[in-house]
Coordinates of C-alpha atoms and ligand atoms in Angstrom, one line a residue:
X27 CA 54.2 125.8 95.8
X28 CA 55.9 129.6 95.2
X29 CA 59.5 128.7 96.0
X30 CA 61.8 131.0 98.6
X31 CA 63.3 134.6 97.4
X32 CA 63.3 138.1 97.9
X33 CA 59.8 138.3 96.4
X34 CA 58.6 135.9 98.7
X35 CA 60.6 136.4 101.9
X36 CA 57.7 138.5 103.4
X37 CA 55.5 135.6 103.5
X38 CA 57.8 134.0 105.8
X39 CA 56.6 134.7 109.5
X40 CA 58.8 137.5 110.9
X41 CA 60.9 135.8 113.9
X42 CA 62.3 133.5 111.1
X43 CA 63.1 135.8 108.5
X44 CA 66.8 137.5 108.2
X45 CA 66.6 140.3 110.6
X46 CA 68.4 142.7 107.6
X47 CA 67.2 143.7 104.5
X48 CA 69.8 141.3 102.5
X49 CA 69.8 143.2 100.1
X50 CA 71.6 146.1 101.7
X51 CA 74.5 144.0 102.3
X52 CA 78.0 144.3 100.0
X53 CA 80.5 141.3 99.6
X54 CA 83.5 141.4 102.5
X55 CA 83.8 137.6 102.5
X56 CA 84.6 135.0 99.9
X57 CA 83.5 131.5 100.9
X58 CA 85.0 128.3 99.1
X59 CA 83.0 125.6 99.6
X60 CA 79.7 126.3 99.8
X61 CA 78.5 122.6 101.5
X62 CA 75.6 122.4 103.5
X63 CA 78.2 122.6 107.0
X64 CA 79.0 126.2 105.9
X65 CA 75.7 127.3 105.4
X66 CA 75.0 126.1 109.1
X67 CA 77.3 127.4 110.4
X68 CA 80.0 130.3 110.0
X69 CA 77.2 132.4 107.4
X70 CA 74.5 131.8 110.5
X71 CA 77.2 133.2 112.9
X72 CA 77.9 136.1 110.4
X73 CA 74.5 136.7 109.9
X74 CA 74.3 137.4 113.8
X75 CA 77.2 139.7 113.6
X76 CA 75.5 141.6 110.8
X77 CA 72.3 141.8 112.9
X78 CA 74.0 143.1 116.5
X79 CA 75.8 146.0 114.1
X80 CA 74.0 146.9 111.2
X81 CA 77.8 146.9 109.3
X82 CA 76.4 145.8 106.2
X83 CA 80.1 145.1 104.4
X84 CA 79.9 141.6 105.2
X85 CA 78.1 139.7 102.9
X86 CA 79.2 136.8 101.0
X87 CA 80.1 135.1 97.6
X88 CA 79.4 131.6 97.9
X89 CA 82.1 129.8 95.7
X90 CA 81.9 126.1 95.1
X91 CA 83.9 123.8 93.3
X92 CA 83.3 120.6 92.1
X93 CA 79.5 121.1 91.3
X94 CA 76.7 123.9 90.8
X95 CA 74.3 121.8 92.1
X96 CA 74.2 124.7 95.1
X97 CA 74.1 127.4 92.9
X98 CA 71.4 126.1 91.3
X99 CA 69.7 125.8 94.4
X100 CA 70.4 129.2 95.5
X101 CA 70.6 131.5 92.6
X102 CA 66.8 131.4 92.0
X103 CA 66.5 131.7 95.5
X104 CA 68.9 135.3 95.5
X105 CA 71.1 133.2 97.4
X106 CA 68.3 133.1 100.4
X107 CA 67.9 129.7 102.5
X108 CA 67.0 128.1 105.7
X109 CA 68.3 126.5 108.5
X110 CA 66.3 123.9 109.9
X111 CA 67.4 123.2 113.5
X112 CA 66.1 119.9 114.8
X113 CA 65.7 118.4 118.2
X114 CA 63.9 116.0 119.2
X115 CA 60.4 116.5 117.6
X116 CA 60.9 119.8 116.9
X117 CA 61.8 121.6 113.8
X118 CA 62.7 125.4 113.7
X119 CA 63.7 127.3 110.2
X120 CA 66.1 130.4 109.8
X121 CA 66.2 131.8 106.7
X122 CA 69.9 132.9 106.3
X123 CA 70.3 136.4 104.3
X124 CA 74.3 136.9 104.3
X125 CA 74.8 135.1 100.7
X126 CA 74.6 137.9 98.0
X127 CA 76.7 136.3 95.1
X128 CA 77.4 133.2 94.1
X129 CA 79.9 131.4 91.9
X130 CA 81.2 128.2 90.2
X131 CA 84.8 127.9 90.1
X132 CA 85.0 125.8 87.4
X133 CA 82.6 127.8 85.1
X134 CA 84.3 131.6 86.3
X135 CA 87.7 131.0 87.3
X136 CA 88.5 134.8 86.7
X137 CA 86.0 136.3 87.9
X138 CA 87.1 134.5 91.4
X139 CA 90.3 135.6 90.7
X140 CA 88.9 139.7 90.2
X141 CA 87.1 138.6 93.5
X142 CA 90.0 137.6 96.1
X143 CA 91.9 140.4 94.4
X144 CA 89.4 143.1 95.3
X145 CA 89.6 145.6 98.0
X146 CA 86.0 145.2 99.1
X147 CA 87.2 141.6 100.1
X148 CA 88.8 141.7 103.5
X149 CA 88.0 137.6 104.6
X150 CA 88.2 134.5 102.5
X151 CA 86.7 131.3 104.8
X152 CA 87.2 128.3 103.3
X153 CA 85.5 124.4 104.2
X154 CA 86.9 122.6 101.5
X155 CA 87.5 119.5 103.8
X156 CA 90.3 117.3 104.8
X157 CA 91.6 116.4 101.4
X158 CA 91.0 120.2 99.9
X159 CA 94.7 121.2 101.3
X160 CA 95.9 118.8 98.7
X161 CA 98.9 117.7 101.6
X162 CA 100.0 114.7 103.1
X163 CA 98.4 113.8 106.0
X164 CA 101.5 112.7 107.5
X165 CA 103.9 115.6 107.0
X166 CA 101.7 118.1 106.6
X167 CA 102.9 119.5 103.2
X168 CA 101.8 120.7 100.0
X169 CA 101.7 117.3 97.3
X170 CA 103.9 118.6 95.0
X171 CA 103.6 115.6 92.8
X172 CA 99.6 115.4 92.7
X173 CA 99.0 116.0 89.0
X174 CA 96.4 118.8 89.9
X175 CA 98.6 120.4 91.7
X176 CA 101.2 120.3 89.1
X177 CA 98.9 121.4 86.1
X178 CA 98.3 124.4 88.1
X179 CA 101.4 125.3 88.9
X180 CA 102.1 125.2 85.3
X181 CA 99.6 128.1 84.7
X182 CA 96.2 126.9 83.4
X183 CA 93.1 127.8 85.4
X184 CA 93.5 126.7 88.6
X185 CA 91.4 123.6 89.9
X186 CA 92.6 123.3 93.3
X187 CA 92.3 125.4 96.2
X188 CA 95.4 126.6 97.0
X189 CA 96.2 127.0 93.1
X190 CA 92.5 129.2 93.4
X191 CA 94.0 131.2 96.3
X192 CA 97.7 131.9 95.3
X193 CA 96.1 133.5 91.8
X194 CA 93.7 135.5 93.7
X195 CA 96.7 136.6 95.7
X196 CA 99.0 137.2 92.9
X197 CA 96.2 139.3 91.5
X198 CA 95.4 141.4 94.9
X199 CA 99.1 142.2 95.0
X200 CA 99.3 143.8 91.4
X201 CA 96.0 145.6 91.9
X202 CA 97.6 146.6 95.5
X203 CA 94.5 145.8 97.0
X204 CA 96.2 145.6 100.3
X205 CA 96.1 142.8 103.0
X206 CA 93.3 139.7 103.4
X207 CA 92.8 137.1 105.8
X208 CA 92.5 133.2 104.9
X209 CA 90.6 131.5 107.7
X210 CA 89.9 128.2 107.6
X211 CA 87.3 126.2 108.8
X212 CA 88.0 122.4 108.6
X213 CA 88.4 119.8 110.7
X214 CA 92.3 119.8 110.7
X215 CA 94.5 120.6 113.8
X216 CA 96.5 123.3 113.0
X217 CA 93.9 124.4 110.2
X218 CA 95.9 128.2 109.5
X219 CA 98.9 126.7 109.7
X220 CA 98.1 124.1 107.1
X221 CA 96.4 126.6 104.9
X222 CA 99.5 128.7 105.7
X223 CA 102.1 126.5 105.1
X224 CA 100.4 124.9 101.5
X225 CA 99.4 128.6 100.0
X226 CA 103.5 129.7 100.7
X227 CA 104.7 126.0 99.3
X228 CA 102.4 126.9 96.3
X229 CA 103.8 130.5 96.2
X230 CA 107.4 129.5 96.2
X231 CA 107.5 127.0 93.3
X232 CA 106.0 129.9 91.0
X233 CA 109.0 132.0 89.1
X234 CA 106.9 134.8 90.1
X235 CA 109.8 135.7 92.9
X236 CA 109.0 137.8 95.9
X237 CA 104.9 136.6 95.4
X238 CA 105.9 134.5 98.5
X239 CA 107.4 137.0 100.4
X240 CA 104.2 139.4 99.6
X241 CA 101.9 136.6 101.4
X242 CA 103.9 136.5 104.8
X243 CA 103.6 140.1 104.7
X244 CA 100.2 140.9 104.0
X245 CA 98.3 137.7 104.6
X246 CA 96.7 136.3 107.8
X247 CA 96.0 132.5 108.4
X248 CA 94.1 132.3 112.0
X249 CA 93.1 128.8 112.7
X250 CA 89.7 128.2 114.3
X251 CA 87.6 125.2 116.0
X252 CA 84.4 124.5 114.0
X253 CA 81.6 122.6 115.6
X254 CA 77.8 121.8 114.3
X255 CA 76.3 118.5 113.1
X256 CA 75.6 118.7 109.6
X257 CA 73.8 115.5 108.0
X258 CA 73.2 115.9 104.0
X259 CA 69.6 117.0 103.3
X260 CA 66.8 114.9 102.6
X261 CA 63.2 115.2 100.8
X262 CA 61.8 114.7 104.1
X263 CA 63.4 117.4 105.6
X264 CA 62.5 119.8 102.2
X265 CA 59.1 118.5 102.8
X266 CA 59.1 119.4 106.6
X267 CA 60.7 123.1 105.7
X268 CA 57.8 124.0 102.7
X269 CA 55.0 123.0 105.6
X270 CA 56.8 125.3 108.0
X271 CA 57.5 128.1 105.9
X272 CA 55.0 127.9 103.1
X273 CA 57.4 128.0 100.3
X274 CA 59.7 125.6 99.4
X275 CA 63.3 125.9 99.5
X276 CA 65.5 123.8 97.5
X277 CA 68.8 124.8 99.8
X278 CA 67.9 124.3 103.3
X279 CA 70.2 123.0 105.6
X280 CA 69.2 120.8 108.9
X281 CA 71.3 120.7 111.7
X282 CA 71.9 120.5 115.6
X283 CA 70.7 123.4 118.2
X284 CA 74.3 123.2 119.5
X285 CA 76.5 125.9 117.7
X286 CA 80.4 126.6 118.1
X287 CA 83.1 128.6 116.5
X288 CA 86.4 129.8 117.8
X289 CA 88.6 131.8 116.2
X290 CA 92.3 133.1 116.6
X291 CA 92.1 136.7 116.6
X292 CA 94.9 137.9 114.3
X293 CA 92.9 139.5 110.9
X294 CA 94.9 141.5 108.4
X295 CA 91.9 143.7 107.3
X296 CA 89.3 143.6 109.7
X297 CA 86.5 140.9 110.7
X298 CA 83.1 140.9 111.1
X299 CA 81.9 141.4 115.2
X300 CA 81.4 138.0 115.7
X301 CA 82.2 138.2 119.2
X302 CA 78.5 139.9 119.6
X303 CA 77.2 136.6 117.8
X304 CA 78.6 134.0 120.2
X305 CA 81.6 133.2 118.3
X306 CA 84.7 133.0 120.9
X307 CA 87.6 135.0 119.5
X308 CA 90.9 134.0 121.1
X309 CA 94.6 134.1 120.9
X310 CA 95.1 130.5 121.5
X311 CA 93.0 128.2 119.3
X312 CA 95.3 125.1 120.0
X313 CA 93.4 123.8 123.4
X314 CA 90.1 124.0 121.8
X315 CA 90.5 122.5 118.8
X316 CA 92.2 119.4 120.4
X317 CA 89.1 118.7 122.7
X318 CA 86.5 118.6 119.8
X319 CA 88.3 117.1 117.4
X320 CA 89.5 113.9 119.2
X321 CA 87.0 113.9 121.5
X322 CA 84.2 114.9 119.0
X323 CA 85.6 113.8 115.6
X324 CA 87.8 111.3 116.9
X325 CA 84.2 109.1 118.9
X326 CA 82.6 109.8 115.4
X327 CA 85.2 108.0 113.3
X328 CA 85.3 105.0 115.5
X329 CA 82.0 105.0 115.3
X330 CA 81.7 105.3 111.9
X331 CA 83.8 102.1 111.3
X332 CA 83.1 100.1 114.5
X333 CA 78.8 100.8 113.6
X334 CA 79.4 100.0 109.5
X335 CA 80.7 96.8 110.3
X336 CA 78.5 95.9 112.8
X337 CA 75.5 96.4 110.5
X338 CA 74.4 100.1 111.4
X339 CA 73.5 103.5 109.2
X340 CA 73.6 106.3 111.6
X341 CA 75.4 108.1 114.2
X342 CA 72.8 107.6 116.6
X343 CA 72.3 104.3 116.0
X344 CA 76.0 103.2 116.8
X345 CA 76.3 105.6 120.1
X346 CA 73.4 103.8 121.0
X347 CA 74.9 100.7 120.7
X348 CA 76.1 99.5 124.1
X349 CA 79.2 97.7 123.1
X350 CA 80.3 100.8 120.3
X351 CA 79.4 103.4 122.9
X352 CA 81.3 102.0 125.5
X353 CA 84.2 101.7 123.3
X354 CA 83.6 105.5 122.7
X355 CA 83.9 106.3 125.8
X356 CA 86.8 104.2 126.8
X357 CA 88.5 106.1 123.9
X358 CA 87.3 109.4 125.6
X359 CA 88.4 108.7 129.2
X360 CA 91.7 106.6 128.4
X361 CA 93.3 108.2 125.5
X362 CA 92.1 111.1 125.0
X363 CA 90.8 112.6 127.8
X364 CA 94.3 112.7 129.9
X365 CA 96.3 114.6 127.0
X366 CA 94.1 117.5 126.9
X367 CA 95.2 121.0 128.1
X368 CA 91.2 121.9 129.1
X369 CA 91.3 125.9 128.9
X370 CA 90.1 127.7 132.3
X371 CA 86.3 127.2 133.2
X372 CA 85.5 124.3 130.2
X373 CA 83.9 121.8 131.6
X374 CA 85.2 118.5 130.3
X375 CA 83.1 116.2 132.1
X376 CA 79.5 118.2 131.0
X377 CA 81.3 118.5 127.4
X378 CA 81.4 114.9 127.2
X379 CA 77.9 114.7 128.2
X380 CA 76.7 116.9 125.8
X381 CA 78.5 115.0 123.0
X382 CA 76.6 111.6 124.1
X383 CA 73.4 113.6 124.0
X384 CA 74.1 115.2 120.6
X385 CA 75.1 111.9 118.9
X386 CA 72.0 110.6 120.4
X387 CA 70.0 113.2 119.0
X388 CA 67.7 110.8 116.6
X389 CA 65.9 113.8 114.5
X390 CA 69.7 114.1 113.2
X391 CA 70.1 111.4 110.8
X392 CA 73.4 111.5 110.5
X393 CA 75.5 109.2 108.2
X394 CA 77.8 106.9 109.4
X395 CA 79.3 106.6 105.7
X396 CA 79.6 110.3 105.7
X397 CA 81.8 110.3 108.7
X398 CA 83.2 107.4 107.1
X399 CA 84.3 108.9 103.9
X400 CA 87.9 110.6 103.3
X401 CA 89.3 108.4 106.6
X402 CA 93.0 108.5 105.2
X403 CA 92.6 112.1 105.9
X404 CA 90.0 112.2 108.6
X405 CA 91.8 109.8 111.1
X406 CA 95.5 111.2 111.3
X407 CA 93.9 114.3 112.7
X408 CA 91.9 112.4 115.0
X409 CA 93.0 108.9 116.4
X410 CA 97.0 109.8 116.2
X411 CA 97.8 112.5 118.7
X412 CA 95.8 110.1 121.8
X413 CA 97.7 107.0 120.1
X414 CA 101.3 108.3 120.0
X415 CA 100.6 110.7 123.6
X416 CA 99.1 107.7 125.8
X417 CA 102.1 105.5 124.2
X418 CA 104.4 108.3 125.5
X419 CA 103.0 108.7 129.0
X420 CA 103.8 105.0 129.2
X421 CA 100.0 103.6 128.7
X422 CA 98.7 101.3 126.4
X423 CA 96.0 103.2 124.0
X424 CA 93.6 100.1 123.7
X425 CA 90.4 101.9 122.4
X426 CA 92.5 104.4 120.0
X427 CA 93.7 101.5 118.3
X428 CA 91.0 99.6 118.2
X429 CA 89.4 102.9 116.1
X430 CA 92.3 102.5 113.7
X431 CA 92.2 98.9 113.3
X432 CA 88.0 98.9 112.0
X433 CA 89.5 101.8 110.1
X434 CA 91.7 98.8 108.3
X435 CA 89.1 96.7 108.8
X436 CA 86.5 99.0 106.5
X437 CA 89.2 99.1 104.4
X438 CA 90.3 95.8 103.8
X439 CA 86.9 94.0 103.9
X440 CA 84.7 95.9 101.8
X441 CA 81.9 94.4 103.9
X442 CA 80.1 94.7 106.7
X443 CA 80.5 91.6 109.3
X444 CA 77.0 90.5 107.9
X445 CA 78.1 90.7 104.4
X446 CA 76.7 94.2 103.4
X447 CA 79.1 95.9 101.0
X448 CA 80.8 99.1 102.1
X449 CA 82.2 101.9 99.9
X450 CA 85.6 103.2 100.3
X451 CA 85.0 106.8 99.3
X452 CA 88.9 108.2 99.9
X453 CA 91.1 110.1 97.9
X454 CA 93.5 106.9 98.0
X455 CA 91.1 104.4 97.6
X456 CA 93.5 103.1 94.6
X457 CA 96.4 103.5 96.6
X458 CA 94.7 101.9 99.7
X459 CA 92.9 99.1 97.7
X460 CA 96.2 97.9 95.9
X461 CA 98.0 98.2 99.6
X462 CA 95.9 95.3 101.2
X463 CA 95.2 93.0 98.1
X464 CA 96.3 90.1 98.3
X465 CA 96.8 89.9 102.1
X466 CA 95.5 87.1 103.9
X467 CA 96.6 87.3 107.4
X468 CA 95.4 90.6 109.7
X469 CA 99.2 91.7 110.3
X470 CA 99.6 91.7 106.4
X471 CA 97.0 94.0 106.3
X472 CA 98.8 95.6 109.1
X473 CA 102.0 95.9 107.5
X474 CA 100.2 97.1 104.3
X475 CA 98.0 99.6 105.6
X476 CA 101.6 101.1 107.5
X477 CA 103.5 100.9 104.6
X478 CA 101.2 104.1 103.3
X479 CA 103.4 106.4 104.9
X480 CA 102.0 109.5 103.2
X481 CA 99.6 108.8 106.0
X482 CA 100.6 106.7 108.7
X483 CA 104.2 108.3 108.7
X484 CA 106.4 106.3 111.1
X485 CA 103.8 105.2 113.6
X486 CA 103.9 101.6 112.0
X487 CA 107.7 101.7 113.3
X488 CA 106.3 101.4 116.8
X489 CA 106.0 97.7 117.8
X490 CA 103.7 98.4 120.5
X491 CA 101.2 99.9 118.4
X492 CA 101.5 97.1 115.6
X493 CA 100.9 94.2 118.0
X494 CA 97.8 96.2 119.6
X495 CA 96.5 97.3 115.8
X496 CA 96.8 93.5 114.7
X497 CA 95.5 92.1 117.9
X498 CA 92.0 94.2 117.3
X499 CA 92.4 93.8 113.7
X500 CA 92.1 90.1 114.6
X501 CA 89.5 89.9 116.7
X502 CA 87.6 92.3 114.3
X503 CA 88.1 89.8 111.4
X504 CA 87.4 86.5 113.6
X505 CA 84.6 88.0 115.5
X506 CA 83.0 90.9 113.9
X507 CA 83.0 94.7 115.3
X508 CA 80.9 94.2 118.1
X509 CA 82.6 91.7 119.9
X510 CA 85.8 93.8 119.2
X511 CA 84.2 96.6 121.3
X512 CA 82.8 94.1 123.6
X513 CA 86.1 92.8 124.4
X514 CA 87.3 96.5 125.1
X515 CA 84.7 98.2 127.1
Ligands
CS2_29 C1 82.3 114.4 111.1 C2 82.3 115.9 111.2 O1 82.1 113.9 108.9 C3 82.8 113.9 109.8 O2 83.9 113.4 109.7 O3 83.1 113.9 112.2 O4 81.8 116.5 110.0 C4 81.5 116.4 112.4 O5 80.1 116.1 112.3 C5 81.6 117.9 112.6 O6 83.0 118.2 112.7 C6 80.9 118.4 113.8 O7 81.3 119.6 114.2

């Protein structure tokens, strides 16, 4: 079958096509990390901008990093693909028309350098995930010490992110290309202040003096909430997308009908009018970004490790699960729900609806092992805040804990309760694996896993939230996952 590109897009019934001529469009934006949960997202939202406005100067140039298995999906495509929205039994494509270069960091490193120095860029949005800042969890700063880091400090071509950006940066101010805005798009509260605050940590241990200085001038770092299932791509669902569109299309993305985005509105050099594509542009991310992630993200990693253990694959699977559900929810009403500052007219209570009906969504076959993966940077983000506020407010936060101890559990086991064996895909898995060998007893795993403080910081130094950790983590080991979420709900 003729595969997806410009010479083929008219084939594609109208109503799904890009409604621009791609081709008319110049780069504005640099993307780094090109995954599929960018392409479903913030390129779809742009693509919407482009369409209400006709202002063409915002296409992009996909950058990814550790593999060009997406360029090679794209570039034959002229960087065309779909979106295949799912629900339910139905299955409706996009074809997405806002990527008009595409790079591999690893293979071009200065040609992304000319990139983020040029005047034509105005936006750089980055979804490099958790462990892409390269800081501690915990404190919230650059790692200094990891040798990546440290080789790029030194001056060869940059592998990490922020060594990536503060080049680019370096390289705008010489050509005096004028201000840019770094907006990140990961699932970290505080995500422009964390993208700040490791750029500027970069910056300042270069000689180049004054570099530093130049960045809190003349660079923005809004934070935004970023919301939209994205489970990895099958062959079925390549299959399904050829029979819709009658070519095939090695990049397509599937994901969710429900779409969000909201974004601080403080740009250095202009933005595209996402406003006019549903995006919600605002001067206070901060309330937003606390509902979905704990609520959201903080439900999906407990049920990422309660539904491993207990023997299931997918999201919907475990939020199906009475006991694991329940245990959700508890987490949602008790510990999470009473520390929220819910901005005027959200609906909590219909938010929390539509998040059971989206996990439940079963055309989304959604990992649990790819919520699961990256937790040491995942579940500080997520399961802390409720644990340490409901502790403050004088409560006990049974269900948050509960999420961290299966956490330890996945960890320590390496099993599922009936013996399956489960990966630990983490950036510390060394680190995390030498922590709890050796320990017999759950509160040695306990103690262990708390002694990572790069992490868990000083919430091990709480009692209270030791004895309830060890408690679940003791029931967990005696009694498997479900019973532990049993014994909660
Ligand atoms: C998930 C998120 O993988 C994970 O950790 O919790 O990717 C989640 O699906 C998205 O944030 C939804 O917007």
């Amino acid at each position: 079958m003729t595969r997806l590109s410009l010479a083929t897009l008219d084939r594609v019934t109208p109503s799904w096509r890009p409604p621009f001529d791609p081709t008319s469009l110049e780069v504005g934006i640099v993307h780094l990390g090109l995954g599929a949960f960018a392409r479903g997202h913030g390129l779809v939202f742009t693509q919407g901008a482009v369409a209400a406005t006709g202002d063409t100067r915002w296409g992009y140039c996909g950058v990814t990093q550790r593999s060009r298995s997406v360029l090679d999906q794209l570039a034959p495509q002229d960087g065309l693909y779909s979106v295949l929205v799912r629900d339910g039994s139905h299955a409706v494509p996009q074809v997405v028309g806002t990527v008009r270069d595409l790079l591999f960091a690893t293979e071009e490193p200065e040609r992304l350098t000319s990139l983020l120095a040029a005047a034509a860029t105005r936006v750089v949005t980055l979804t490099v995930t958790e462990k892409g800042y390269r800081h501690d969890p915990a404190s919230r700063r650059l790692r200094a010490d990891d040798p990546d880091v440290v080789a790029d400090l030194a001056g060869r071509e940059p592998v990490t992110v922020v060594g990536q950006l503060v080049r680019g940066l370096a390289a705008r101010r010489s050509a005096d290309a004028g201000p840019v805005t770094l907006l990140s798009c990961d699932n970290l509260a505080g995500n422009g202040e964390v993208l700040h605050d490791v750029v500027t940590q970069f910056a300042a241990l270069l000689p180049d003096v004054g570099l530093r200085d130049w960045i809190e001038d003349n660079v923005a770092f809004p934070s935004s909430m970023v919301d939209r299932i994205t489970p990895a791509t099958t062959d079925q669902d390549r299959a399904d997308t050829a029979r819709l569109l009658g070519l095939t299309d090695e990049g397509v993305v599937v994901t969710e009908p429900f779409s969000q985005w909201v974004v601080e509105d403080t740009f250095a050099a202009g933005r595209p009018a996402w406003e006019l594509a549903g995006v919600t542009l605002t001067g206070d991310v901060a309330p937003y970004e606390r509902i979905k992630l704990r609520l959201l993200n903080g439900s999906h990693s407990m049920m990422a490790y309660l539904g491993l253990l207990a023997g299931h694959d997918y999201i919907a699977e475990a939020a199906g699960d009475l006991a694991i559900g329940r245990a959700a929810d508890r987490f949602m009403q008790d510990d999470v729900t009473p520390g929220l500052d819910v901005p005027a007219g959200f609906g909590l209570g219909d938010y929390q609806e539509q998040l059971r009906s989206r996990w439940r969504n079963v055309a989304i076959r959604h990992l649990l092992s790819q919520v699961a993966m990256d937790g040491s940077q995942k579940i500080p983000n997520r399961l802390f805040g409720p644990i340490r506020e409901r502790l403050a407010s004088g409560g006990q936060p049974v269900a948050a804990t509960l999420g961290l101890a299966a956490w330890m559990r996945f960890v320590s086991a390496g099993s599922s309760d009936d013996g399956k064996p489960l990966e630990l895909d983490d950036p510390l898995a060394d680190i995390l694996r030498s922590a709890v060998a050796g320990t017999s007893t759950p509160q040695a795993v306990v103690s262990a896993l708390f002694g990572v403080t790069a992490v868990f910081g000083d919430l091990g130094d709480d009692p209270a939230v030791r004895e309830l950790v060890a408690g679940h983590l003791d029931t967990l080991t005696r009694y498997g996952a479900r019973a532990a979420a049993q014994a909660i709900a």
